[in-house]
CSV table of C-alpha atoms in Angstrom, one decimal:
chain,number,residue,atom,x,y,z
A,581,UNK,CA,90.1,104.2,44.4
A,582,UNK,CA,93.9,103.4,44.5
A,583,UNK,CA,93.9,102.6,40.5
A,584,UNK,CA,92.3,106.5,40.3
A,585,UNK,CA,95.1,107.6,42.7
A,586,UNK,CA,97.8,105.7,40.6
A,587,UNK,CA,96.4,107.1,37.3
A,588,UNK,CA,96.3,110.8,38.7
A,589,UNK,CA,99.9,110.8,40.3
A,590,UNK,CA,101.2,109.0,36.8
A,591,UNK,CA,99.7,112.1,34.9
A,592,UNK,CA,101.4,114.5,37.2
A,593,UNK,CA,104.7,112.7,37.0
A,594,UNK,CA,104.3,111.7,40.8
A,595,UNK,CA,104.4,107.9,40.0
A,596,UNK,CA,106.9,107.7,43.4
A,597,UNK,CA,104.7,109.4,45.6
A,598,UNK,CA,102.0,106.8,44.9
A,599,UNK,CA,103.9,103.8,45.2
A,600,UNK,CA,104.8,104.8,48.7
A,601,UNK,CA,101.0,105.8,49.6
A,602,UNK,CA,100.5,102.6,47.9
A,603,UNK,CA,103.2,100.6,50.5
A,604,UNK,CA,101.7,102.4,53.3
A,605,UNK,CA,98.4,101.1,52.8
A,606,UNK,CA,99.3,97.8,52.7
A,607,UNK,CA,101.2,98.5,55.7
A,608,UNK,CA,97.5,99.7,57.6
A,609,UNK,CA,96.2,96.2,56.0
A,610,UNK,CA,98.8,94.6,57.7
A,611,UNK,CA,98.2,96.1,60.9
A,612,UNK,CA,94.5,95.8,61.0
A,613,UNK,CA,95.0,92.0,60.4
A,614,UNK,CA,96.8,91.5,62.9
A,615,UNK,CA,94.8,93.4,65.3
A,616,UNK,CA,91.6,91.4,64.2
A,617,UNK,CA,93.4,88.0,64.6
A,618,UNK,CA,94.4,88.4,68.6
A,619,UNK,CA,90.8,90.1,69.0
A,620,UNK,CA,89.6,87.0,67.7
A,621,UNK,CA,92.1,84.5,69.5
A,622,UNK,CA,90.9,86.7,73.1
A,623,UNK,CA,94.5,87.7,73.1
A,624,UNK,CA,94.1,91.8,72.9
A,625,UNK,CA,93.6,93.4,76.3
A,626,UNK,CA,90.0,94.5,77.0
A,627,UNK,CA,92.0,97.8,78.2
A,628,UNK,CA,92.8,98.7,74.4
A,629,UNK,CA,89.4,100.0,72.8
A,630,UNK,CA,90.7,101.3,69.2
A,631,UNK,CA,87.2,101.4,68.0
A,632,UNK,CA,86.3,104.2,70.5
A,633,UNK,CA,87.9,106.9,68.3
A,634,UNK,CA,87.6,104.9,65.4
A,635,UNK,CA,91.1,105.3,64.9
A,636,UNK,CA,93.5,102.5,65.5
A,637,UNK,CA,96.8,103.6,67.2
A,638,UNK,CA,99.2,101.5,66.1
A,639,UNK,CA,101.5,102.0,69.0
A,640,UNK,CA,98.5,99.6,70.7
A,641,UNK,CA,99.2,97.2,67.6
A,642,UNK,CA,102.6,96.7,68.0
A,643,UNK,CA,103.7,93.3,69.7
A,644,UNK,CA,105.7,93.9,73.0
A,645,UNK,CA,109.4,94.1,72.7
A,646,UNK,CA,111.4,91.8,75.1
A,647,UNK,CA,114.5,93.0,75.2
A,648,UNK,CA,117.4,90.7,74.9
A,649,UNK,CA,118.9,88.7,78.4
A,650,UNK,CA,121.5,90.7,80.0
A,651,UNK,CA,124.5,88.9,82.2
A,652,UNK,CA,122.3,88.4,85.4
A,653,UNK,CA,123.9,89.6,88.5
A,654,UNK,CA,126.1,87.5,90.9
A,655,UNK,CA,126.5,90.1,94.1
A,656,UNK,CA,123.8,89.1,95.9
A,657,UNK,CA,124.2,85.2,95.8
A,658,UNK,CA,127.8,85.4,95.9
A,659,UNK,CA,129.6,84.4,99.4
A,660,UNK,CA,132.2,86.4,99.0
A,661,UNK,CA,130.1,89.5,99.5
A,662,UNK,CA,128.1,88.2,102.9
A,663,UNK,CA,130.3,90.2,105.4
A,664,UNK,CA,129.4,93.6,102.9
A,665,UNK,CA,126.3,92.8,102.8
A,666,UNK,CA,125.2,91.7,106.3
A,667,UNK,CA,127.6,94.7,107.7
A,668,UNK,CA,125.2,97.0,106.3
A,669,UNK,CA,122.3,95.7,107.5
A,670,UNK,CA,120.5,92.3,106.0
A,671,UNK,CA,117.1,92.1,105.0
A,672,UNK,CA,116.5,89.0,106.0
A,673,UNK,CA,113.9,87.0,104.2
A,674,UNK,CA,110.4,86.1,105.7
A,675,UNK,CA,107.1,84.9,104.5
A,676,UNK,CA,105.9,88.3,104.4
A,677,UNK,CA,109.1,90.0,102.1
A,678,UNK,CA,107.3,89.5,98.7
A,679,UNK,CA,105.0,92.4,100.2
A,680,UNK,CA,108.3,94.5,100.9
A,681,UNK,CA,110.4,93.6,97.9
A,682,UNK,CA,108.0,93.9,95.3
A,683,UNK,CA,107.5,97.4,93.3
A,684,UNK,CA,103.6,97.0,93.7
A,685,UNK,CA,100.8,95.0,96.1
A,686,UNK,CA,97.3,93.9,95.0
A,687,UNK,CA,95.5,94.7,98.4
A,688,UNK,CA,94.6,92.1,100.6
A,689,UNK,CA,91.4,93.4,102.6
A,690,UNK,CA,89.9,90.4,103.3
A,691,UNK,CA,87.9,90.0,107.2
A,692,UNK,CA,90.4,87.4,108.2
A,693,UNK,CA,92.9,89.1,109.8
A,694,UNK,CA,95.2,85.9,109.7
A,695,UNK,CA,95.2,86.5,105.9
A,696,UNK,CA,96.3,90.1,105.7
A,697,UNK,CA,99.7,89.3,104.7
A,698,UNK,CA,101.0,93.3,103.1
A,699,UNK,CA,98.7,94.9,105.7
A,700,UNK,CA,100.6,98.2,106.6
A,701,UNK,CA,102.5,98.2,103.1
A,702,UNK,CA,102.9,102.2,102.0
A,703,UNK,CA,100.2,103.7,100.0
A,704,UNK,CA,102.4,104.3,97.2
A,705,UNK,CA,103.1,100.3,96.7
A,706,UNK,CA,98.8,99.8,96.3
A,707,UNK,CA,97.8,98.2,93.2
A,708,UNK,CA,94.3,100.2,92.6
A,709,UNK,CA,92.7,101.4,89.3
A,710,UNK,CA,93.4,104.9,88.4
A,711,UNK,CA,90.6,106.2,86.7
A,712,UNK,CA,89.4,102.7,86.1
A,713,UNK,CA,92.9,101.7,84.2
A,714,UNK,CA,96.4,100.8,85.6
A,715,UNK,CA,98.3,102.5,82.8
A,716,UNK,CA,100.2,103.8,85.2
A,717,UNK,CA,102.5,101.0,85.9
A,718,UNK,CA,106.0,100.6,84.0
A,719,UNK,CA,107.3,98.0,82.1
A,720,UNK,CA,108.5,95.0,84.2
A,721,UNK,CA,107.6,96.1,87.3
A,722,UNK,CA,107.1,93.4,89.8
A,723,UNK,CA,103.6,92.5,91.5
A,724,UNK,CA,103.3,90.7,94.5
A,725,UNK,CA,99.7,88.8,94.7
A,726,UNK,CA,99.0,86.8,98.1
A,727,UNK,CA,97.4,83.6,96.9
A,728,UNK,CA,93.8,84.2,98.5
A,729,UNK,CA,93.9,87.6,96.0
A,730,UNK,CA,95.1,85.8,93.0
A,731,UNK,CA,91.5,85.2,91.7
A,732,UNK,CA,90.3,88.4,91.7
A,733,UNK,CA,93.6,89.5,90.7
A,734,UNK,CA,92.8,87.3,87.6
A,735,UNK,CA,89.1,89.0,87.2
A,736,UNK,CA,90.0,92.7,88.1
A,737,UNK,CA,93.3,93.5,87.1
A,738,UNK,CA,94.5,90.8,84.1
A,739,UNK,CA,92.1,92.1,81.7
A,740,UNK,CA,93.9,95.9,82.0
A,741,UNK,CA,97.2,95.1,81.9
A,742,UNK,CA,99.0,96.8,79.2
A,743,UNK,CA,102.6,96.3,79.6
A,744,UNK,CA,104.8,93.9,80.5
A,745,UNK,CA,104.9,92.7,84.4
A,746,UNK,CA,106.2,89.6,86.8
A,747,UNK,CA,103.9,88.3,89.4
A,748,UNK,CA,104.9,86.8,92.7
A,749,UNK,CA,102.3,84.8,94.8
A,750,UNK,CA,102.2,83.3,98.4
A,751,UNK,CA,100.8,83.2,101.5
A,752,UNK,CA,101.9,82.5,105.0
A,753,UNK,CA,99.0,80.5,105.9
A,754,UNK,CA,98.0,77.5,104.2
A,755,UNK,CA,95.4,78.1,101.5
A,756,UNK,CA,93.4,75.7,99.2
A,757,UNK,CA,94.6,74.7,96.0
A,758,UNK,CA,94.4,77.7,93.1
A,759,UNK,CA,91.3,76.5,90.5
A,760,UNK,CA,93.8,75.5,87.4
A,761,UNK,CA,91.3,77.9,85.4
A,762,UNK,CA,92.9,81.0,87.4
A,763,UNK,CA,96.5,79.5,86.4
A,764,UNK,CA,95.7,78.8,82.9
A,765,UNK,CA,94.9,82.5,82.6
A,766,UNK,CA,97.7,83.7,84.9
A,767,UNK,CA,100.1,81.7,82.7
A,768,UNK,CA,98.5,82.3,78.9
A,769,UNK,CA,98.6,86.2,79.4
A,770,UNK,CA,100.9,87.6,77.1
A,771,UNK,CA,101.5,90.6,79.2
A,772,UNK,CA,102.6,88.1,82.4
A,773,UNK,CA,106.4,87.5,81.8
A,774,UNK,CA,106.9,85.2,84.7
A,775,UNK,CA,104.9,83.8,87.5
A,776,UNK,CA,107.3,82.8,90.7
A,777,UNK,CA,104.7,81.0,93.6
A,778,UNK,CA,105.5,79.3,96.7
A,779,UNK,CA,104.2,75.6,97.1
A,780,UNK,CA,104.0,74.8,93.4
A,781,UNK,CA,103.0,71.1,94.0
A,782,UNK,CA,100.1,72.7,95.5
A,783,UNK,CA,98.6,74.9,93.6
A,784,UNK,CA,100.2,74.3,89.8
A,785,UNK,CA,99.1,70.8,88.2
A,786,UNK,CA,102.0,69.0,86.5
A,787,UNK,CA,101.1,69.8,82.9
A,788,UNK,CA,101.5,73.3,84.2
A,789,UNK,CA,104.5,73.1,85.8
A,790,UNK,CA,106.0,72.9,82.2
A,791,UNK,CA,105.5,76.0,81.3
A,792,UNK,CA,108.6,78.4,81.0
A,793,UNK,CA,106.4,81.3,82.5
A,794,UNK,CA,106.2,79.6,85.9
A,795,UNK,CA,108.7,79.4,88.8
A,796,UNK,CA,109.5,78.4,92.7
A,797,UNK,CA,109.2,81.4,94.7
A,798,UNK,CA,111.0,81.3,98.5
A,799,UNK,CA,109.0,81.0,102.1
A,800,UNK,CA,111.2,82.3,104.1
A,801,UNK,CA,111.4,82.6,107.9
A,802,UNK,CA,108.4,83.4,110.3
A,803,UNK,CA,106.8,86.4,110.0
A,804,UNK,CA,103.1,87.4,110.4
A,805,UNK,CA,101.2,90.7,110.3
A,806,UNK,CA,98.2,90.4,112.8
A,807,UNK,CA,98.3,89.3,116.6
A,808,UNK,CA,101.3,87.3,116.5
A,809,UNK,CA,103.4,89.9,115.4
A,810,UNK,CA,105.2,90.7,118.6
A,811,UNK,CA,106.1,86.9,118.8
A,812,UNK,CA,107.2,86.4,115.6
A,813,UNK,CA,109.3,89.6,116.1
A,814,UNK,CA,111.1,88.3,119.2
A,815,UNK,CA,111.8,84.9,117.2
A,816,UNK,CA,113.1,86.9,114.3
A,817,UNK,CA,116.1,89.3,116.8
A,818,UNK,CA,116.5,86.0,118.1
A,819,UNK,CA,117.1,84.3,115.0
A,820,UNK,CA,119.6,87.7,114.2
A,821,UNK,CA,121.4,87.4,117.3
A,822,UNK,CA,122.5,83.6,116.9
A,823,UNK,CA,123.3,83.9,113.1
A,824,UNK,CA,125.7,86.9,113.7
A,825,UNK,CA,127.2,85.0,116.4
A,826,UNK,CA,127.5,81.2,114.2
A,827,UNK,CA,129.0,83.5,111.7
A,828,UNK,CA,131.9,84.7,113.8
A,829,UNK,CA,132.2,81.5,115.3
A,830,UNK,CA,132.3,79.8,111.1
A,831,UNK,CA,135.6,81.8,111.0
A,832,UNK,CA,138.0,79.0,112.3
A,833,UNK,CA,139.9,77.6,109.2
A,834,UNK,CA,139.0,74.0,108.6
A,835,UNK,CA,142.3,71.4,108.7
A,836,UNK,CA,142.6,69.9,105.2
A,837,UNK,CA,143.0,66.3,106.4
A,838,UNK,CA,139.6,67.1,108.5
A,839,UNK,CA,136.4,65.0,107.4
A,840,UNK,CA,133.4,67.1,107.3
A,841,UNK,CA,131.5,66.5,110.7
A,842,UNK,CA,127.7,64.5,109.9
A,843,UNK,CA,126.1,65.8,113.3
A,844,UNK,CA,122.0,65.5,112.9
A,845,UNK,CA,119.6,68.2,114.5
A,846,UNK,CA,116.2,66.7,115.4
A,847,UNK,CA,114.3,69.3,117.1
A,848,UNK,CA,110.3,69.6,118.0
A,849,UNK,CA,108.1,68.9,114.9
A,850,UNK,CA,104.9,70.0,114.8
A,851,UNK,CA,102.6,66.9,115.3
A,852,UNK,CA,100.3,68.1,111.6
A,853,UNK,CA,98.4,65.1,110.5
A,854,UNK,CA,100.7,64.6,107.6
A,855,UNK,CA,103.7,64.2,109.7
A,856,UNK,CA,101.8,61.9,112.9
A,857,UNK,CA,102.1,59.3,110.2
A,858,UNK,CA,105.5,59.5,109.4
A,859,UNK,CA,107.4,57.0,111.8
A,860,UNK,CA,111.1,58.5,112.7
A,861,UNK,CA,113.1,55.5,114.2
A,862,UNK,CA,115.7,56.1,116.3
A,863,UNK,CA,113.7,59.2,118.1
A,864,UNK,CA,110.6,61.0,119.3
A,865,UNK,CA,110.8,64.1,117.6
A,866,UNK,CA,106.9,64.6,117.6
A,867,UNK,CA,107.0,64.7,121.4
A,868,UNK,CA,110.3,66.5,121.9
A,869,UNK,CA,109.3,69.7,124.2
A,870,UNK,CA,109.1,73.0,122.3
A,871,UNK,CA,112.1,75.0,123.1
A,872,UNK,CA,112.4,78.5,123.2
A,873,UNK,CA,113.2,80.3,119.7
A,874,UNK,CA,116.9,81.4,121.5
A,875,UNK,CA,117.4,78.0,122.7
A,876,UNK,CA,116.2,76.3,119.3
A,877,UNK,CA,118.3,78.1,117.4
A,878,UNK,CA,121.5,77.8,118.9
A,879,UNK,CA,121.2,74.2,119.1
A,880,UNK,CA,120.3,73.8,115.3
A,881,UNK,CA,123.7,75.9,114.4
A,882,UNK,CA,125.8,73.2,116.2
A,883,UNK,CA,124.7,70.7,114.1
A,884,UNK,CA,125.2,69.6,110.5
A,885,UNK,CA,122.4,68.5,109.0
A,886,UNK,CA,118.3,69.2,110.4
A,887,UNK,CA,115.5,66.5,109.6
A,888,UNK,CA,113.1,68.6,107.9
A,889,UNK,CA,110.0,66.6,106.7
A,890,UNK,CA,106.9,68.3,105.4
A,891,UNK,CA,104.2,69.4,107.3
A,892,UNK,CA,101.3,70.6,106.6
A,893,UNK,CA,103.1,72.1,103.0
A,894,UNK,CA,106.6,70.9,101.6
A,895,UNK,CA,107.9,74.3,102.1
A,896,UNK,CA,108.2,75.7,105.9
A,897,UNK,CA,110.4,77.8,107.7
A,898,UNK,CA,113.0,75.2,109.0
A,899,UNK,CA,114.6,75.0,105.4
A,900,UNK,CA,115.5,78.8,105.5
A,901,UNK,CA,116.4,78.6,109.5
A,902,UNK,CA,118.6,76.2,108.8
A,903,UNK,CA,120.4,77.5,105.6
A,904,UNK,CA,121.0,80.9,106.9
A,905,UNK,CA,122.7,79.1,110.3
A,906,UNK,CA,125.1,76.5,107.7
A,907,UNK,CA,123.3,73.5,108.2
A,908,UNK,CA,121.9,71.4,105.6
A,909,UNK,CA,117.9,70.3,106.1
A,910,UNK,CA,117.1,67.1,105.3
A,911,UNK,CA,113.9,67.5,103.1
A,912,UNK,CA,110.9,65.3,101.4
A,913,UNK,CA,110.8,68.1,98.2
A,914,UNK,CA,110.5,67.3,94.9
A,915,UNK,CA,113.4,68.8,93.3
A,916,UNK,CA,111.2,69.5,89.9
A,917,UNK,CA,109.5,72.1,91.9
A,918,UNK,CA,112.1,73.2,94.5
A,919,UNK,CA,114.8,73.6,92.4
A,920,UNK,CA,115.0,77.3,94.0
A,921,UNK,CA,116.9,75.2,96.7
A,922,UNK,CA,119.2,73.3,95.1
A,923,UNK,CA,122.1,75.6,95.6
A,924,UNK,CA,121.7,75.6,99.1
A,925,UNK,CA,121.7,72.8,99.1
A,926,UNK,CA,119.6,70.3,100.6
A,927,UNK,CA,118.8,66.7,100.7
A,928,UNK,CA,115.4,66.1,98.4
A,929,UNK,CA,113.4,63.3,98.2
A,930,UNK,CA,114.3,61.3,101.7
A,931,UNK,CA,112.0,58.7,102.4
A,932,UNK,CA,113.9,56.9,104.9
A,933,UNK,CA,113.8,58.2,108.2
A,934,UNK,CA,116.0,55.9,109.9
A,935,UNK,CA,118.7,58.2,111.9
A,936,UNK,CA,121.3,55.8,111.8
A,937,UNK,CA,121.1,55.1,108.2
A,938,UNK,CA,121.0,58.8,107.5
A,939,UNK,CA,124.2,59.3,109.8
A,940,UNK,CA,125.8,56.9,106.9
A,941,UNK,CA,124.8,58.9,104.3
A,942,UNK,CA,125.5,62.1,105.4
A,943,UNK,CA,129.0,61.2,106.4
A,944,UNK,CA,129.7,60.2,102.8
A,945,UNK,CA,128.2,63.4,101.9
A,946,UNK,CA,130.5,64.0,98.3
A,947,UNK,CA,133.0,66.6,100.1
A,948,UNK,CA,134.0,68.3,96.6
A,949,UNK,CA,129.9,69.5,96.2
A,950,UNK,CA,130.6,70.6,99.9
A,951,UNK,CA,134.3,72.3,98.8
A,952,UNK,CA,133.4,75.8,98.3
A,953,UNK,CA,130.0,76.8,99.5
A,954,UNK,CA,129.8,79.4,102.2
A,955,UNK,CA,130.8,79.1,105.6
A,956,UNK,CA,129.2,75.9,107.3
A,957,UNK,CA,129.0,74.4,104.0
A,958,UNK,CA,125.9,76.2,102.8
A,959,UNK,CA,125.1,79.1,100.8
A,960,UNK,CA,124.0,81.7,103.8
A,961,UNK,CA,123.3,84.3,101.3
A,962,UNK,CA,119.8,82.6,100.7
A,963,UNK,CA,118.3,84.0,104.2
A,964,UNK,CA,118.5,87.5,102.7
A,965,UNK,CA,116.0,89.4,100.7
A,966,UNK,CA,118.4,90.5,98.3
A,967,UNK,CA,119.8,87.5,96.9
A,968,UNK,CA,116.0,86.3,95.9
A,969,UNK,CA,115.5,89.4,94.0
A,970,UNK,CA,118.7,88.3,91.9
A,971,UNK,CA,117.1,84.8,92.0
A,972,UNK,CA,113.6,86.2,90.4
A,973,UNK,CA,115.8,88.4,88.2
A,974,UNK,CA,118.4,85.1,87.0
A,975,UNK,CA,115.1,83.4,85.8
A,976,UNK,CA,113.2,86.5,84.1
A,977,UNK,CA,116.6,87.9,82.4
A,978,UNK,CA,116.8,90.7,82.4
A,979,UNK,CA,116.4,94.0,84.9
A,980,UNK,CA,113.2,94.4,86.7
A,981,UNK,CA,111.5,97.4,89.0
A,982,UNK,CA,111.8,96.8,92.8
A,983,UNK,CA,110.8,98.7,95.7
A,984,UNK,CA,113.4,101.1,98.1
A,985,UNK,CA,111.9,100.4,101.6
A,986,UNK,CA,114.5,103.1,103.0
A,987,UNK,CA,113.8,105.4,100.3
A,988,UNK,CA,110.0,104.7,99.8
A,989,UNK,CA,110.6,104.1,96.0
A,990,UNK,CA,110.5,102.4,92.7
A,991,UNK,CA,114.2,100.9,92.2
A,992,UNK,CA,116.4,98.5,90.1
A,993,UNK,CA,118.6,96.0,91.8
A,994,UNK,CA,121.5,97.1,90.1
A,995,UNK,CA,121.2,100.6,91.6
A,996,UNK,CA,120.7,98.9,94.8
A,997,UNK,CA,124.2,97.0,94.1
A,998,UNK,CA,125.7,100.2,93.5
A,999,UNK,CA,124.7,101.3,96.6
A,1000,UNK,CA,125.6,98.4,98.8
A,1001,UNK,CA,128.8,98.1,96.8
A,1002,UNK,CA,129.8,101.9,98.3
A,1003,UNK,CA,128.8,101.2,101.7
A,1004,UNK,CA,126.1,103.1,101.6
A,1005,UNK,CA,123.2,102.3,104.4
């Protein structure tokens, strides 16, 4: 047919126009190879059916464009901007804000009430199925996914997807550990730019943990959404009340020729089974009495440095309760998958719990990584919601959709900045 084409246009003096229909077939051929291979390969979304019209669009066959890293923010995680940022009113991060800083929830209905981590998030924020699609959502928006609801995220959802999105996972119970099936999935999507999950040691096997698509996502401090709610909010205006007041109390300048103090917190520790067989010499921090949340934390802010060991996960809510209040916690984490916490910092890897010999080692604590870092010697910027958002952004690079809780709606951090930046609440 295209030698009859060439043959008639070359008659007519139109040899031009048919090397350009020509080109453009080859072009279709192109296209429709391309389409056929990631059919093949499992690799097209099950949302894109071409063969329905028998036409295929090619804005479906076109590869997604990633555009290029821009310079990531620094007003969030920088401690120069703390008094701006908490005089307006911090968000302060909790195991629940992944529900309230993301642009979108998956739904957590689930007859355990303990597990109903977003319940009460606005209607507008619910990840459902429009007309059995969810073409509706933007590119790089972010999606937060408890982990009980990652599954049937995996099932429901994944197959649909047709543009570009981050996912953010945890949980503020413990849950079992994710089937790697549902990861490999997760990960291997090539509409998932980034997954960021709590506990990775948990729930991502080391051969995963490789892969530039997954990242550390933040616990945060106590927060629940069921019967313990009242409690939890008591702890929390607790937790407010003796941070404003360390922070005004952080103000004193520091004399040059003064060495930086090594005081160790040991507080109550939950007596989990994987800390009962932990022996801490030189005290009996497992039967320490249980002090009031007021009481706790104002005895943590006079100290230094807090023992921290895991319980029943590496993460808990002592890392970010002591951060946010200048003290350094004294951790068992891996740094390969808590890196999120390295500029806080903390102490990974202890495995001696001997009080006196950590005394010696905090005292020669290297004073030029102390020389610095926020007042108390600790970044304090990492209790607030904001600066995890530039965190999730740093690793993704480049600008993402968020959620305005004041506003009720879709947002980018920048525009926040701005907003912050002119005082405005």
């Amino acid at each position: 047919m295209l030698r009859r084409l060439l043959h008639f246009c070359h008659r007519r003096g139109t040899l031009l126009l048919a090397v350009v229909v020509f080109l453009w077939h080859i072009y279709d051929l192109q296209q429709f190879d391309q389409w056929a291979t990631e059919l093949l390969q499992g690799q097209y979304d099950r949302g894109h059916r071409p063969w329905d019209s028998h036409v295929l669009l090619r804005e479906q066959l076109q590869p997604t464009i990633i555009l290029p890293p821009s310079e990531p923010l620094r007003y969030f995680s920088n401690p120069e901007n703390l008094d701006k940022l908490i005089s307006l009113g911090p968000h302060f991060l909790t195991t629940v804000s992944g529900c309230r800083m993301a642009r979108w929830v998956y739904p957590t209905t689930t007859r355990k009430n303990r597990y109903r981590d977003c319940q009460g998030a606005p209607k507008d924020k619910m990840l459902v199925p429009r007309h059995r699609t969810f073409d509706y959502l933007r590119p790089f928006d972010t999606i937060y996914v408890t982990i009980q609801k990652l599954p049937s995220f995996v099932e429901t959802v994944l197959p649909f997807l047709q543009t570009d999105v981050v996912i953010m996972s945890g949980q503020v119970y413990k849950m079992p550990s994710l089937e790697d099936s549902v990861v490999h999935r997760l990960i291997h999507h090539p509409r998932i730019v980034r997954w960021f999950c709590q506990n990775l040691d948990i729930h991502v096997q080391p051969q995963r943990h490789n892969s530039s698509k997954v990242s550390p996502f933040p616990y945060g401090l106590k927060e629940t959404t069921h019967k313990h709610h009242a409690t939890d909010q008591e702890a929390l205006q607790a937790y407010r009340d003796v941070f404003f007041r360390s922070l005004r109390s952080s103000r004193r300048p520091r004399v040059r020729s003064e060495q930086p103090s090594c005081k160790i917190f040991v507080g109550y520790l939950h007596p989990w089974p994987e800390r009962v067989s932990k022996k801490i010499p030189g005290t009996d921090a497992l039967a320490l009495p249980q002090l009031k949340p007021v009481d706790y934390y104002q005895q943590l802010s006079r100290h230094d440095f807090v023992l921290s060991p895991n319980g029943d996960r590496p993460e808990c809510y002592r890392h970010y309760e002591a951060l946010g209040l200048g003290v350094i916690p004294i951790t068992e984490l891996d740094r390969a998958y808590y890196g999120h916490l390295q500029d806080g910092p903390v102490i990974y890897e202890t495995t001696d719990w001997n009080i006196t010999h950590l005394e010696g080692f905090c005292c020669k604590w290297n004073v030029e990584q102390r020389r610095g870092l926020s007042l108390g010697g600790t970044v304090r910027n990492m209790i607030l919601e904001e600066y995890w958002m530039e965190y999730v952004e740093g690793q993704v690079g480049m600008s993402l959709q968020w959620w305005d809780r004041e506003r009720n709606c879709s947002t980018t951090l920048r525009e926040l900045t701005v907003k912050i930046a002119n005082g405005q609440q």
